[in-house]
Each structure stands twice: as structure tokens, then as C-alpha cells.
Tab-separated table of C-alpha atoms in Angstrom:
chain	number	residue	atom	x	y	z
A	1144	MET	CA	160.671	-10.201	29.100
A	1145	SER	CA	157.578	-9.758	31.249
A	1146	ALA	CA	157.466	-6.962	33.785
A	1147	PRO	CA	159.099	-7.664	37.163
A	1148	PRO	CA	156.857	-8.045	40.223
A	1149	ILE	CA	155.067	-4.709	40.625
A	1150	HIS	CA	152.933	-4.030	43.670
A	1151	PRO	CA	150.162	-1.399	43.526
A	1152	LEU	CA	149.742	0.428	46.823
A	1153	VAL	CA	146.256	1.912	46.607
A	1154	ASP	CA	144.975	4.737	48.784
A	1155	GLU	CA	141.226	4.393	48.242
A	1156	GLY	CA	140.477	7.644	50.040
A	1157	LEU	CA	142.752	9.918	48.025
A	1158	GLY	CA	142.261	7.816	44.897
A	1159	ASN	CA	145.975	7.371	44.313
A	1160	THR	CA	148.277	4.431	43.637
A	1161	ALA	CA	151.952	4.224	44.510
A	1162	TRP	CA	153.936	1.496	42.749
A	1163	LEU	CA	156.647	-0.712	44.240
A	1164	VAL	CA	158.794	-2.460	41.632
A	1165	GLU	CA	161.055	-5.367	42.538
A	1166	LEU	CA	164.440	-4.918	40.846
A	1167	GLY	CA	166.154	-8.083	42.065
A	1168	ASP	CA	168.764	-8.608	44.788
A	1169	GLY	CA	166.318	-7.264	47.352
A	1170	ARG	CA	166.189	-3.785	45.797
A	1171	ALA	CA	163.057	-1.902	44.808
A	1172	LEU	CA	161.876	1.204	42.986
A	1173	ALA	CA	159.032	3.186	44.566
A	1174	VAL	CA	157.049	5.450	42.245
A	1175	ASP	CA	155.077	8.315	43.804
A	1176	PRO	CA	155.349	7.031	47.379
A	1177	PRO	CA	153.260	8.965	49.919
A	1178	ARG	CA	154.461	10.285	53.249
A	1179	ASP	CA	152.314	7.602	54.877
A	1180	LEU	CA	154.554	4.650	54.079
A	1181	ARG	CA	152.723	2.017	56.104
A	1182	ALA	CA	151.442	0.065	53.090
A	1183	LEU	CA	154.791	0.272	51.302
A	1184	ARG	CA	156.678	-0.864	54.408
A	1185	ALA	CA	154.353	-3.839	54.831
A	1186	VAL	CA	154.977	-5.070	51.280
A	1187	ALA	CA	158.708	-4.361	51.444
A	1188	GLU	CA	159.060	-6.287	54.705
A	1189	ARG	CA	157.029	-9.211	53.394
A	1190	ARG	CA	159.099	-9.388	50.207
A	1191	GLY	CA	162.454	-8.609	51.824
A	1192	LEU	CA	162.951	-5.369	49.891
A	1193	THR	CA	164.925	-2.195	50.443
A	1194	VAL	CA	163.897	0.838	48.415
A	1195	ALA	CA	166.882	1.860	46.303
A	1196	TYR	CA	165.077	4.465	44.172
A	1197	ALA	CA	162.099	6.739	44.849
A	1198	ALA	CA	160.711	8.400	41.726
A	1199	ASP	CA	158.218	11.266	41.823
A	1200	THR	CA	156.294	11.997	38.631
A	1201	HIS	CA	155.321	15.501	39.746
A	1202	LEU	CA	154.954	17.916	42.641
A	1203	HIS	CA	151.870	16.336	44.162
A	1204	ALA	CA	149.025	18.582	45.289
A	1205	ASP	CA	146.945	15.944	47.082
A	1206	PHE	CA	149.530	14.270	49.327
A	1207	LEU	CA	153.038	14.804	50.607
A	1208	THR	CA	155.792	12.796	48.987
A	1209	GLY	CA	157.453	9.981	50.896
A	1210	ALA	CA	160.578	10.152	48.736
A	1211	VAL	CA	162.409	12.387	51.221
A	1212	GLN	CA	161.604	9.942	54.022
A	1213	LEU	CA	162.860	6.998	51.945
A	1214	ALA	CA	166.074	8.855	51.176
A	1215	ALA	CA	166.636	9.410	54.898
A	1216	THR	CA	165.729	5.938	56.124
A	1217	ASP	CA	166.585	3.645	53.194
A	1218	ARG	CA	169.243	5.742	51.444
A	1219	ALA	CA	167.028	5.759	48.373
A	1220	THR	CA	168.081	7.879	45.412
A	1221	ILE	CA	165.305	10.330	44.591
A	1222	LEU	CA	164.482	10.621	40.889
A	1223	ALA	CA	162.482	13.647	39.774
A	1224	SER	CA	162.299	16.356	37.158
A	1225	ALA	CA	165.283	18.660	36.951
A	1226	ASP	CA	162.801	21.461	36.272
A	1227	GLY	CA	160.881	21.079	39.527
A	1228	GLY	CA	163.071	23.377	41.619
A	1229	ARG	CA	163.197	20.830	44.436
A	1230	ALA	CA	165.215	22.067	47.392
A	1231	PHE	CA	166.568	18.698	48.538
A	1232	ASP	CA	169.067	16.190	47.192
A	1233	HIS	CA	167.761	14.339	44.164
A	1234	ARG	CA	168.834	13.204	40.730
A	1235	GLY	CA	167.282	15.713	38.388
A	1236	LEU	CA	166.154	14.223	35.091
A	1237	HIS	CA	165.512	15.808	31.709
A	1238	ASP	CA	163.583	14.397	28.788
A	1239	GLY	CA	165.196	11.179	27.558
A	1240	ASP	CA	167.520	10.748	30.536
A	1241	GLU	CA	167.886	7.114	31.570
A	1242	VAL	CA	168.602	5.484	34.908
A	1243	ASP	CA	170.192	2.031	35.038
A	1244	LEU	CA	168.224	0.102	37.649
A	1245	GLY	CA	170.457	-2.960	37.358
A	1246	GLY	CA	169.037	-5.001	34.494
A	1247	LEU	CA	166.121	-2.678	33.767
A	1248	THR	CA	166.165	0.933	32.626
A	1249	LEU	CA	163.967	3.859	33.605
A	1250	ARG	CA	163.626	6.593	30.969
A	1251	ALA	CA	162.231	10.033	31.759
A	1252	LEU	CA	159.598	11.428	29.407
A	1253	THR	CA	158.479	15.028	29.833
A	1254	THR	CA	154.674	15.037	29.939
A	1255	PRO	CA	153.544	18.468	31.192
A	1256	GLY	CA	149.905	19.349	31.656
A	1257	HIS	CA	148.850	18.256	35.118
A	1258	THR	CA	151.860	20.257	36.331
A	1259	ASP	CA	154.594	22.101	34.473
A	1260	GLU	CA	157.439	19.764	35.435
A	1261	HIS	CA	155.549	16.488	35.115
A	1262	LEU	CA	157.542	13.417	34.094
A	1263	SER	CA	156.384	9.986	33.078
A	1264	PHE	CA	158.789	7.087	33.621
A	1265	LEU	CA	159.111	4.422	30.943
A	1266	LEU	CA	160.351	1.085	32.271
A	1267	LEU	CA	162.434	-0.805	29.704
A	1268	ASP	CA	164.045	-4.188	29.390
A	1269	GLY	CA	166.798	-3.378	26.939
A	1270	SER	CA	164.977	-1.509	24.184
A	1271	THR	CA	161.605	-3.147	24.916
A	1272	PRO	CA	159.092	-0.998	26.822
A	1273	LEU	CA	157.381	-2.912	29.618
A	1274	GLY	CA	155.219	-0.153	31.010
A	1275	VAL	CA	155.028	3.524	31.781
A	1276	PHE	CA	154.351	5.252	35.087
A	1277	THR	CA	152.143	8.114	33.966
A	1278	GLY	CA	151.443	9.893	37.263
A	1279	GLY	CA	148.847	12.536	36.479
A	1280	SER	CA	149.168	12.528	32.705
A	1281	LEU	CA	147.406	9.659	30.920
A	1282	ILE	CA	145.191	7.936	33.473
A	1283	VAL	CA	142.680	5.155	33.044
A	1284	GLY	CA	139.850	6.538	30.959
A	1285	SER	CA	140.853	10.167	31.307
A	1286	ALA	CA	143.653	12.631	32.062
A	1287	ALA	CA	144.385	14.472	35.284
A	1288	ARG	CA	143.122	18.000	35.826
A	1289	THR	CA	145.029	21.030	34.552
A	1290	ASP	CA	143.669	23.814	36.780
A	1291	LEU	CA	145.822	23.328	39.886
A	1292	LEU	CA	148.151	26.207	38.997
A	1293	GLY	CA	145.348	28.734	38.617
A	1294	ALA	CA	142.537	29.570	36.241
A	1295	ASP	CA	144.839	31.701	34.095
A	1296	ARG	CA	146.970	28.636	33.293
A	1297	THR	CA	144.234	26.025	32.881
A	1298	GLU	CA	143.838	26.167	29.104
A	1299	GLU	CA	147.582	26.419	28.463
A	1300	LEU	CA	148.211	23.334	30.590
A	1301	ALA	CA	145.286	21.501	28.997
A	1302	ARG	CA	146.921	21.986	25.608
A	1303	ALA	CA	150.183	20.672	27.033
A	1304	GLN	CA	148.244	17.714	28.444
A	1305	TYR	CA	146.831	17.011	24.979
A	1306	ALA	CA	150.356	16.803	23.547
A	1307	SER	CA	151.549	14.654	26.459
A	1308	LEU	CA	148.730	12.148	26.055
A	1309	HIS	CA	149.448	11.773	22.371
A	1310	ARG	CA	153.130	11.348	23.069
A	1311	LEU	CA	152.311	8.485	25.428
A	1312	ALA	CA	149.776	7.032	22.984
A	1313	ALA	CA	152.593	6.636	20.463
A	1314	LEU	CA	154.137	3.916	22.630
A	1315	ALA	CA	153.554	0.285	21.686
A	1316	ASP	CA	150.018	-0.916	22.351
A	1317	ALA	CA	151.220	-3.650	24.713
A	1318	THR	CA	152.937	-1.126	27.000
A	1319	ALA	CA	151.379	-1.223	30.463
A	1320	VAL	CA	150.022	2.046	31.873
A	1321	TRP	CA	150.606	2.533	35.612
A	1322	PRO	CA	149.077	5.880	36.653
A	1323	THR	CA	149.142	7.458	40.084
A	1324	HIS	CA	145.735	9.116	40.031
A	1325	GLY	CA	142.710	6.830	39.832
A	1326	ALA	CA	139.104	6.423	40.868
A	1327	GLY	CA	138.251	8.625	43.837
A	1328	SER	CA	140.944	11.181	43.092
A	1329	PHE	CA	139.979	14.847	42.971
A	1330	CYS	CA	142.662	15.111	40.299
A	1331	SER	CA	139.869	14.036	37.966
A	1332	ALA	CA	139.789	10.291	37.396
A	1333	PRO	CA	136.423	8.883	36.336
A	1334	PRO	CA	134.589	6.826	38.953
A	1335	GLY	CA	134.984	3.063	38.821
A	1336	ALA	CA	138.090	3.158	36.654
A	1337	ALA	CA	140.673	0.391	36.958
A	1338	ARG	CA	144.027	1.217	38.498
A	1339	ASN	CA	146.106	0.213	35.468
A	1340	SER	CA	145.686	-0.282	31.761
A	1341	THR	CA	147.656	-0.548	28.525
A	1342	ILE	CA	148.374	1.946	25.788
A	1343	GLY	CA	146.271	-0.099	23.371
A	1344	THR	CA	143.305	-0.171	25.731
A	1345	GLU	CA	143.482	3.568	26.330
A	1346	LYS	CA	143.663	4.280	22.602
A	1347	ALA	CA	140.541	2.182	22.124
A	1348	THR	CA	138.516	3.401	25.101
A	1349	ASN	CA	139.781	6.685	26.561
A	1350	PRO	CA	137.402	9.403	25.311
A	1351	LEU	CA	140.090	12.074	25.573
A	1352	LEU	CA	142.202	10.194	23.021
A	1353	ALA	CA	139.255	10.085	20.633
A	1354	VAL	CA	138.678	13.839	20.344
A	1355	PRO	CA	139.615	15.226	16.923
A	1356	ASP	CA	141.944	18.062	17.928
A	1357	ALA	CA	143.449	20.103	20.746
A	1358	ASP	CA	140.535	22.552	20.877
A	1359	ALA	CA	138.024	19.764	21.420
A	1360	PHE	CA	140.325	18.167	23.997
A	1361	VAL	CA	140.564	21.397	25.988
A	1362	ALA	CA	136.801	21.898	25.910
A	1363	GLN	CA	136.109	18.330	27.038
A	1364	LEU	CA	138.735	18.157	29.769
A	1365	VAL	CA	138.204	21.626	31.228
A	1366	GLY	CA	134.441	21.219	31.044
A	1367	SER	CA	134.643	18.125	33.234
A	1368	LEU	CA	136.556	19.765	36.076
A	1369	GLY	CA	134.781	20.136	39.390
A	1370	SER	CA	135.944	21.653	42.660
A	1371	TYR	CA	138.912	20.255	44.555
A	1372	PRO	CA	140.089	20.392	48.188
A	1373	SER	CA	141.490	23.688	49.373
A	1374	TYR	CA	144.609	22.052	50.794
A	1375	PHE	CA	145.763	21.245	47.244
A	1376	ALA	CA	146.901	24.864	47.003
A	1377	ARG	CA	149.734	24.425	49.489
A	1378	LEU	CA	151.108	20.881	49.161
A	1379	GLY	CA	152.973	21.446	45.896
A	1380	GLU	CA	155.249	24.001	47.548
A	1381	ILE	CA	155.815	21.777	50.582
A	1382	ASN	CA	156.790	18.980	48.214
A	1383	ARG	CA	159.148	21.313	46.392
A	1384	ARG	CA	160.881	22.252	49.652
A	1385	GLY	CA	160.703	18.666	50.931
A	1386	PRO	CA	158.495	17.467	53.808
A	1387	ALA	CA	160.167	17.116	57.175
A	1388	VAL	CA	161.561	13.674	57.919
A	1389	ILE	CA	159.415	11.819	60.452
A	1390	THR	CA	161.526	10.557	63.338
A	1391	ASP	CA	158.830	9.381	65.755
A	1392	THR	CA	155.687	7.329	65.218
A	1393	PRO	CA	152.713	9.713	65.182
A	1394	THR	CA	150.500	9.465	68.243
A	1395	LEU	CA	147.422	11.132	69.732
A	1396	PRO	CA	148.414	12.342	73.207
A	1397	ALA	CA	145.647	11.968	75.796
A	1398	LEU	CA	144.107	15.270	76.912
A	1399	ASP	CA	141.814	15.596	79.912
A	1400	VAL	CA	138.566	17.549	79.777
A	1401	THR	CA	140.039	20.624	81.429
A	1402	THR	CA	142.845	20.782	78.873
A	1403	VAL	CA	140.419	20.321	75.975
A	1404	ARG	CA	138.249	23.163	77.258
A	1405	ARG	CA	141.289	25.412	77.500
A	1406	LEU	CA	142.404	24.503	73.972
A	1407	LEU	CA	138.928	25.208	72.591
A	1408	ALA	CA	138.894	28.591	74.294
A	1409	ASP	CA	142.230	29.340	72.618
A	1410	GLY	CA	140.955	28.521	69.116
A	1411	ALA	CA	141.374	24.768	68.723
A	1412	VAL	CA	138.698	22.719	66.983
A	1413	VAL	CA	137.319	19.312	67.872
A	1414	VAL	CA	137.172	16.799	65.016
A	1415	ASP	CA	134.789	13.982	65.903
A	1416	VAL	CA	135.704	10.839	63.926
A	1417	ARG	CA	133.083	8.478	65.370
A	1418	PRO	CA	130.364	6.881	63.214
A	1419	VAL	CA	127.390	9.018	62.183
A	1420	ALA	CA	124.975	7.490	64.686
A	1421	ASP	CA	127.353	8.105	67.594
A	1422	ILE	CA	127.972	11.723	66.578
A	1423	ALA	CA	124.242	12.315	66.182
A	1424	ALA	CA	123.569	10.907	69.662
A	1425	GLY	CA	125.778	13.539	71.221
A	1426	HIS	CA	128.869	15.562	70.328
A	1427	ILE	CA	130.801	18.481	71.765
A	1428	PRO	CA	129.213	21.787	70.683
A	1429	GLY	CA	131.224	23.287	67.839
A	1430	ALA	CA	132.836	19.969	66.871
A	1431	ILE	CA	133.318	19.183	63.189
A	1432	ALA	CA	132.115	15.701	62.333
A	1433	ASN	CA	134.392	13.706	60.053
A	1434	PRO	CA	133.570	10.013	60.446
A	1435	LEU	CA	136.669	7.855	60.057
A	1436	ARG	CA	136.609	6.218	56.619
A	1437	PRO	CA	138.876	6.182	53.540
A	1438	GLN	CA	137.915	9.799	52.645
A	1439	PHE	CA	138.773	11.080	56.129
A	1440	ALA	CA	141.991	12.836	55.111
A	1441	THR	CA	140.423	14.621	52.128
A	1442	TRP	CA	137.743	16.287	54.230
A	1443	LEU	CA	140.081	16.970	57.130
A	1444	GLY	CA	142.392	18.914	54.840
A	1445	TRP	CA	139.518	20.635	53.047
A	1446	LEU	CA	137.663	21.855	56.129
A	1447	VAL	CA	140.341	22.485	58.771
A	1448	ALA	CA	142.979	25.179	58.296
A	1449	PRO	CA	146.520	23.797	58.493
A	1450	ASP	CA	147.491	26.009	61.446
A	1451	THR	CA	144.394	25.225	63.546
A	1452	PRO	CA	145.082	22.965	66.546
A	1453	VAL	CA	142.910	19.840	66.358
A	1454	VAL	CA	141.552	17.744	69.212
A	1455	VAL	CA	140.212	14.340	68.169
A	1456	VAL	CA	137.219	12.554	69.650
A	1457	ARG	CA	137.121	8.852	68.772
A	1458	ASN	CA	135.697	5.572	69.971
A	1459	PRO	CA	137.995	3.048	71.705
A	1460	ASP	CA	137.821	0.652	68.735
A	1461	GLN	CA	139.113	3.267	66.266
A	1462	ASP	CA	142.878	3.004	65.701
A	1463	PRO	CA	144.732	6.274	66.474
A	1464	ALA	CA	147.221	5.466	63.696
A	1465	ASP	CA	144.401	5.576	61.139
A	1466	ILE	CA	143.748	9.153	62.247
A	1467	ALA	CA	147.284	10.466	62.729
A	1468	TRP	CA	148.907	9.046	59.579
A	1469	PRO	CA	146.312	10.270	57.045
A	1470	ALA	CA	146.525	13.740	58.619
A	1471	ILE	CA	150.311	13.779	58.300
A	1472	ASN	CA	150.017	12.502	54.729
A	1473	ILE	CA	148.251	15.721	53.707
A	1474	GLY	CA	150.403	18.026	55.797
A	1475	LEU	CA	148.035	18.555	58.708
A	1476	ASP	CA	150.514	18.317	61.563
A	1477	HIS	CA	148.495	20.148	64.210
A	1478	ILE	CA	146.580	17.319	65.864
A	1479	VAL	CA	147.489	18.150	69.451
A	1480	GLY	CA	145.848	15.071	70.929
A	1481	GLU	CA	142.596	13.297	71.739
A	1482	LEU	CA	139.988	13.653	74.441
A	1483	ALA	CA	140.958	11.062	77.042
A	1484	GLY	CA	138.011	8.786	77.680
A	1485	GLY	CA	136.083	10.180	74.721
A	1486	MET	CA	132.509	11.398	75.026
A	1487	PRO	CA	131.810	9.413	78.230
A	1488	ALA	CA	134.515	11.473	79.964
A	1489	TRP	CA	133.074	14.696	78.540
A	1490	ARG	CA	129.571	13.837	79.783
A	1491	ALA	CA	130.911	12.783	83.201
A	1492	ALA	CA	132.502	16.211	83.545
A	1493	ALA	CA	129.120	17.853	82.857
A	1494	GLY	CA	130.198	19.012	79.422
A	1495	GLN	CA	127.492	20.390	77.154
A	1496	VAL	CA	126.345	18.083	74.357
A	1497	THR	CA	124.680	18.762	71.008
A	1498	THR	CA	122.492	16.128	69.363
A	1499	THR	CA	121.412	15.872	65.731
A	1500	ARG	CA	118.291	14.121	64.510
A	1501	LEU	CA	118.707	11.323	61.966
A	1502	VAL	CA	115.958	10.634	59.438
A	1503	THR	CA	115.334	7.709	57.123
A	1504	PRO	CA	114.527	8.176	53.408
A	1505	ASP	CA	110.772	7.908	53.992
A	1506	GLN	CA	110.915	10.687	56.618
A	1507	VAL	CA	112.429	13.394	54.423
A	1508	PRO	CA	110.169	16.472	54.208
A	1509	ALA	CA	108.996	17.772	50.851
A	1510	ARG	CA	110.854	21.048	51.357
A	1511	GLY	CA	113.886	22.221	53.248
A	1512	VAL	CA	116.417	19.721	51.874
A	1513	LEU	CA	120.078	20.755	51.507
A	1514	ASP	CA	122.135	18.498	49.206
A	1515	ILE	CA	125.855	18.984	49.865
A	1516	ARG	CA	127.289	16.543	47.312
A	1517	GLN	CA	129.649	17.499	44.493
A	1518	HIS	CA	128.094	19.269	41.507
A	1519	ALA	CA	128.355	16.210	39.251
A	1520	GLU	CA	126.628	14.042	41.839
A	1521	TYR	CA	123.811	16.543	42.278
A	1522	THR	CA	123.152	17.013	38.564
A	1523	ALA	CA	123.102	13.239	38.032
A	1524	GLY	CA	120.013	12.969	40.228
A	1525	HIS	CA	118.630	14.911	43.203
A	1526	LEU	CA	115.449	15.331	45.206
A	1527	PRO	CA	112.928	17.772	43.715
A	1528	ARG	CA	113.333	21.294	45.145
A	1529	ALA	CA	116.528	20.328	47.007
A	1530	ARG	CA	118.883	23.249	47.519
A	1531	HIS	CA	122.490	22.554	46.498
A	1532	LEU	CA	125.685	23.745	48.139
A	1533	GLU	CA	128.875	21.679	48.018
A	1534	LEU	CA	130.302	20.633	51.362
A	1535	GLY	CA	133.683	22.121	50.481
A	1536	HIS	CA	132.083	25.578	50.167
A	1537	LEU	CA	129.694	25.304	53.072
A	1538	ALA	CA	131.851	26.756	55.843
A	1539	GLN	CA	132.326	29.974	53.852
A	1540	GLN	CA	128.680	30.216	52.781
A	1541	ALA	CA	126.828	28.890	55.829
A	1542	ASN	CA	125.312	32.307	56.517
A	1543	ALA	CA	123.632	32.203	53.100
A	1544	VAL	CA	121.759	29.025	54.017
A	1545	PRO	CA	118.200	29.761	55.199
A	1546	GLY	CA	117.823	29.499	58.960
A	1547	LYS	CA	114.642	27.432	58.782
A	1548	ALA	CA	114.451	23.690	59.430
A	1549	LEU	CA	116.787	21.748	57.159
A	1550	THR	CA	117.406	18.118	56.295
A	1551	VAL	CA	120.979	17.726	55.097
A	1552	MET	CA	121.859	14.906	52.703
A	1553	CYS	CA	124.730	13.448	50.714
A	1554	GLY	CA	125.266	9.972	49.279
A	1555	HIS	CA	125.219	7.948	52.496
A	1556	GLY	CA	125.196	10.268	55.498
A	1557	GLU	CA	128.824	10.895	56.477
A	1558	ARG	CA	129.289	14.126	54.542
A	1559	ALA	CA	125.812	15.267	55.561
A	1560	MET	CA	126.740	14.867	59.223
A	1561	THR	CA	129.860	16.922	58.590
A	1562	ALA	CA	127.720	19.600	56.949
A	1563	ALA	CA	125.252	19.605	59.831
A	1564	THR	CA	128.028	20.278	62.326
A	1565	LEU	CA	129.396	23.098	60.162
A	1566	LEU	CA	125.924	24.637	60.100
A	1567	GLU	CA	125.666	24.208	63.867
A	1568	ARG	CA	128.955	26.086	64.242
A	1569	ALA	CA	127.400	28.911	62.202
A	1570	GLY	CA	124.403	29.085	64.515
A	1571	HIS	CA	121.872	26.954	62.641
A	1572	ARG	CA	119.415	24.852	64.617
A	1573	ASP	CA	116.567	22.456	63.797
A	1574	LEU	CA	118.775	20.297	61.603
A	1575	SER	CA	118.386	16.680	60.609
A	1576	VAL	CA	120.609	14.327	58.607
A	1577	LEU	CA	119.410	11.792	56.052
A	1578	VAL	CA	120.868	8.347	56.598
A	1579	GLY	CA	121.102	7.292	52.959
A	1580	GLY	CA	121.132	9.093	49.647
A	1581	ALA	CA	119.029	10.260	46.741
A	1582	GLU	CA	118.482	6.807	45.285
A	1583	ASP	CA	117.426	5.495	48.699
A	1584	TRP	CA	114.827	8.272	48.864
A	1585	ALA	CA	113.543	7.416	45.381
A	1586	ALA	CA	113.258	3.739	46.279
A	1587	ALA	CA	111.507	4.463	49.568
A	1588	THR	CA	109.004	6.972	48.163
A	1589	GLY	CA	108.485	5.736	44.609
A	1590	GLN	CA	109.207	9.247	43.354
A	1591	HIS	CA	111.613	10.242	40.583
A	1592	LEU	CA	114.832	12.172	40.987
A	1593	GLU	CA	115.447	15.331	39.001
A	1594	GLU	CA	118.530	15.732	36.833
A	1595	GLY	CA	120.536	18.815	35.945
A	1596	ALA	CA	121.323	21.925	37.945
């Protein structure tokens, strides 16, 4: 039998895929559903589906599970590891346990490494494997990171990941591989990777399955790990306890200028989600720029503490739902509202405004460039003499950045604008932002990029 209709629900920003499996009779299985269920609901409504089962492969660190919400609203049975210590009703599964889905069977396979309690779910038609939901174990072209539980556990979990990958590789070559983590995920998927694969393809192409032994696997996997968002440290425990059920559609209450000023005086922060050019033309002093795009939630969670009240500044054509839902998806529930009337209202009330100069690739000075991309991006090619400091570390190390004139750059300009506003908050002035990236500079100037650290 071929696999039933399976719908990938891709979050490009977080780099994750939830899977919605049609079981027949209008029932469905959701694997690793996020708290933001908008995409899942759209497919379910279009296909006439009710979610009967919600399976979580592991205690996610990069988003909050939607399984608890589906249990409350759809009466879905939650399937998860019996070893996860989850504090809400669920069917706890051990290695080899099977769930009758009504014609198909779901078998739990323990695959620790990414987390201790990680399960993969093998979908079977009778005794024939159709595919395996691998979560953060075997992913397309790689395996998910093993350092989320602390540096002292990284090697131990990497060795467990080695065993888990080889357990999965023993499945039939034709078995489909449906991972959760994919391209764009800070859980360590390679860029440009497809969202699904097969066991045979991974055996032939995944470099981590080609290493000769566990020692080489550990060295290769651990050596590839870069930094990850700070909010990862807290979501696993929230998922263990169970996120609160959402009873009302998230909104951004309108706040007048006087209220925003009072909130800022009491410790709130403005997050400006407008495009780079609009932010550069004028933003509230002390605002953190985070242009609305697929990666919005990642940087919101990385740069804003979860207990800090947030006031949003947006343009009228930016959908409030695309701000509120991604924030809730990563557990940032403290958006208190938005500035009513946006920046025009702020200016009309004689509010102070900060501007930031934008520069094109041919205007970048020879010195005084700050590259705030990830380490792997920087070493792959950067401007000569460019100083490097990752955006995720900038807020804590802004005082170490020289106070002289700086041009801040990233890959396109969005992260650089965020960095510029963080530096402004730390007292830096005479800042400019490159609209473009390193390759744009090389093309505009005819000069070569440098590689390495």
C-alpha cells in the first residue's frame, strides 16, 4: 500500500515541519504540531478532517507544542514518550509500543540523542513500513543537535544519536523519512535540504551515516554545532508541563502614545516590525528592530526576555496575527499591544525619533565594519578586516564594540538593522546599515571576500 495523504506543514522561519496524516473517515494524525495551528487548521478544514491523534516526537526546544490545544479542542489523544515526564494527560509510549490508527499502525521507536526521551514513529500498513517520523533524530542530510541539555551532556547524547541513526538506517530503503527539523532550523539542519527523504537516500547521501565509527560521528556532529537562540533553554520545560490552552484569538490591543510612554518608563520595550527602510527613516529611541519576515519569531525570542512587556510598532499593511501568533508559538506571551496609529501618531505627539543611515555595497568604508552573522556564515566569506560578533550575543557584549563609526552588516540588512538598534540602546552613535550582504559588496567593488575566522 502507498502512504495515505500526508500534508507537510512547513514553518520556514523556525525551519520545522509538522505532518498531518489522513487516516480515513475524516480522522487525522498530527505529528509535532506547533502551538500556532493556523496552517494545520486550514488544511484540516479544506480536507474535512478532525485531528484524532497528536504525536510529539520530543520535548521541543524551539516551539511550543500544539498537542495540548488539539486535545482540548478536538479531543485528540496525545501520543508521546512515557519517559518524558509530561504533566498532562497523554498516552505514554515505550519502545515497540503500537497504536492502532484504524487500518494503519504507529509504532514507537526510542531514538535518543537530540533529547533523552526522543521517539520516532514508524507508520505501518500491516507489517509493511510506509515511513518514519524522525523528529530531531535522522534529518535530511544530517542529524539534529545534541547540546540542548548542556555542554556536559553533549558528547553522551551525540553517541546516543549515533546509535539512533543507525537503528533508523536499518529500516527498509524504501521507507519514507519525515523529519520535523529541516532547513533553517537552529536544531542543526543543513541549508537547502529537502523536507523529506527515504532511508535509502539518507544511507547514500547523509555524511553522518558515512562516518566509520561513533568517535568520528561525535567529532563531526559536535564540531558542526553553532549557537542557538536563548529561548531554547526554557521551552522544553514548558512543553513538559503543557502550554496553556488558548481560548481567545490573539490580538494586539491599541495603545495611545501616552500609554506607550508610561509602559516604556516602567520597563517595556518597543519592537519595531516595519521594513528596514521604514525603521531607518525614523523609529522610537530604544526600540529593537525586528522586521516582520519568516525569522521574526526566532529573533524575538532570542533578543527579548520572556517577562519583558512588548509594545509593537507596525505598518497598517502588516497583519497583527502574523506578529501575535509567532510570538505565542515560542512562548512570548507579553505583547501588551501596539502603538495606535504607528509612527505617524508618535511623530504627531512630538515624540523623539532616531534615524539610521543606510548604505549600499559600494558605499561601505574600508574599516569599521561589524558583521553580525552566524559564525558559519562569517567564515564562509566576509569583508576584509570586518569585525565579527553574532547578533545573538550582541546585547550582552555591546559595550565591547568600539564606539567609533560603524557599518553593520548581515546577509541582507534585516539582522543588521536589529543589531544597529541594539547598539543604539547601548549608547552607540554614528551607525550605518548595509543594505545587502558580503557577496553584494564583492560584486559591487570587484574585491574578494576573506574566508575563515
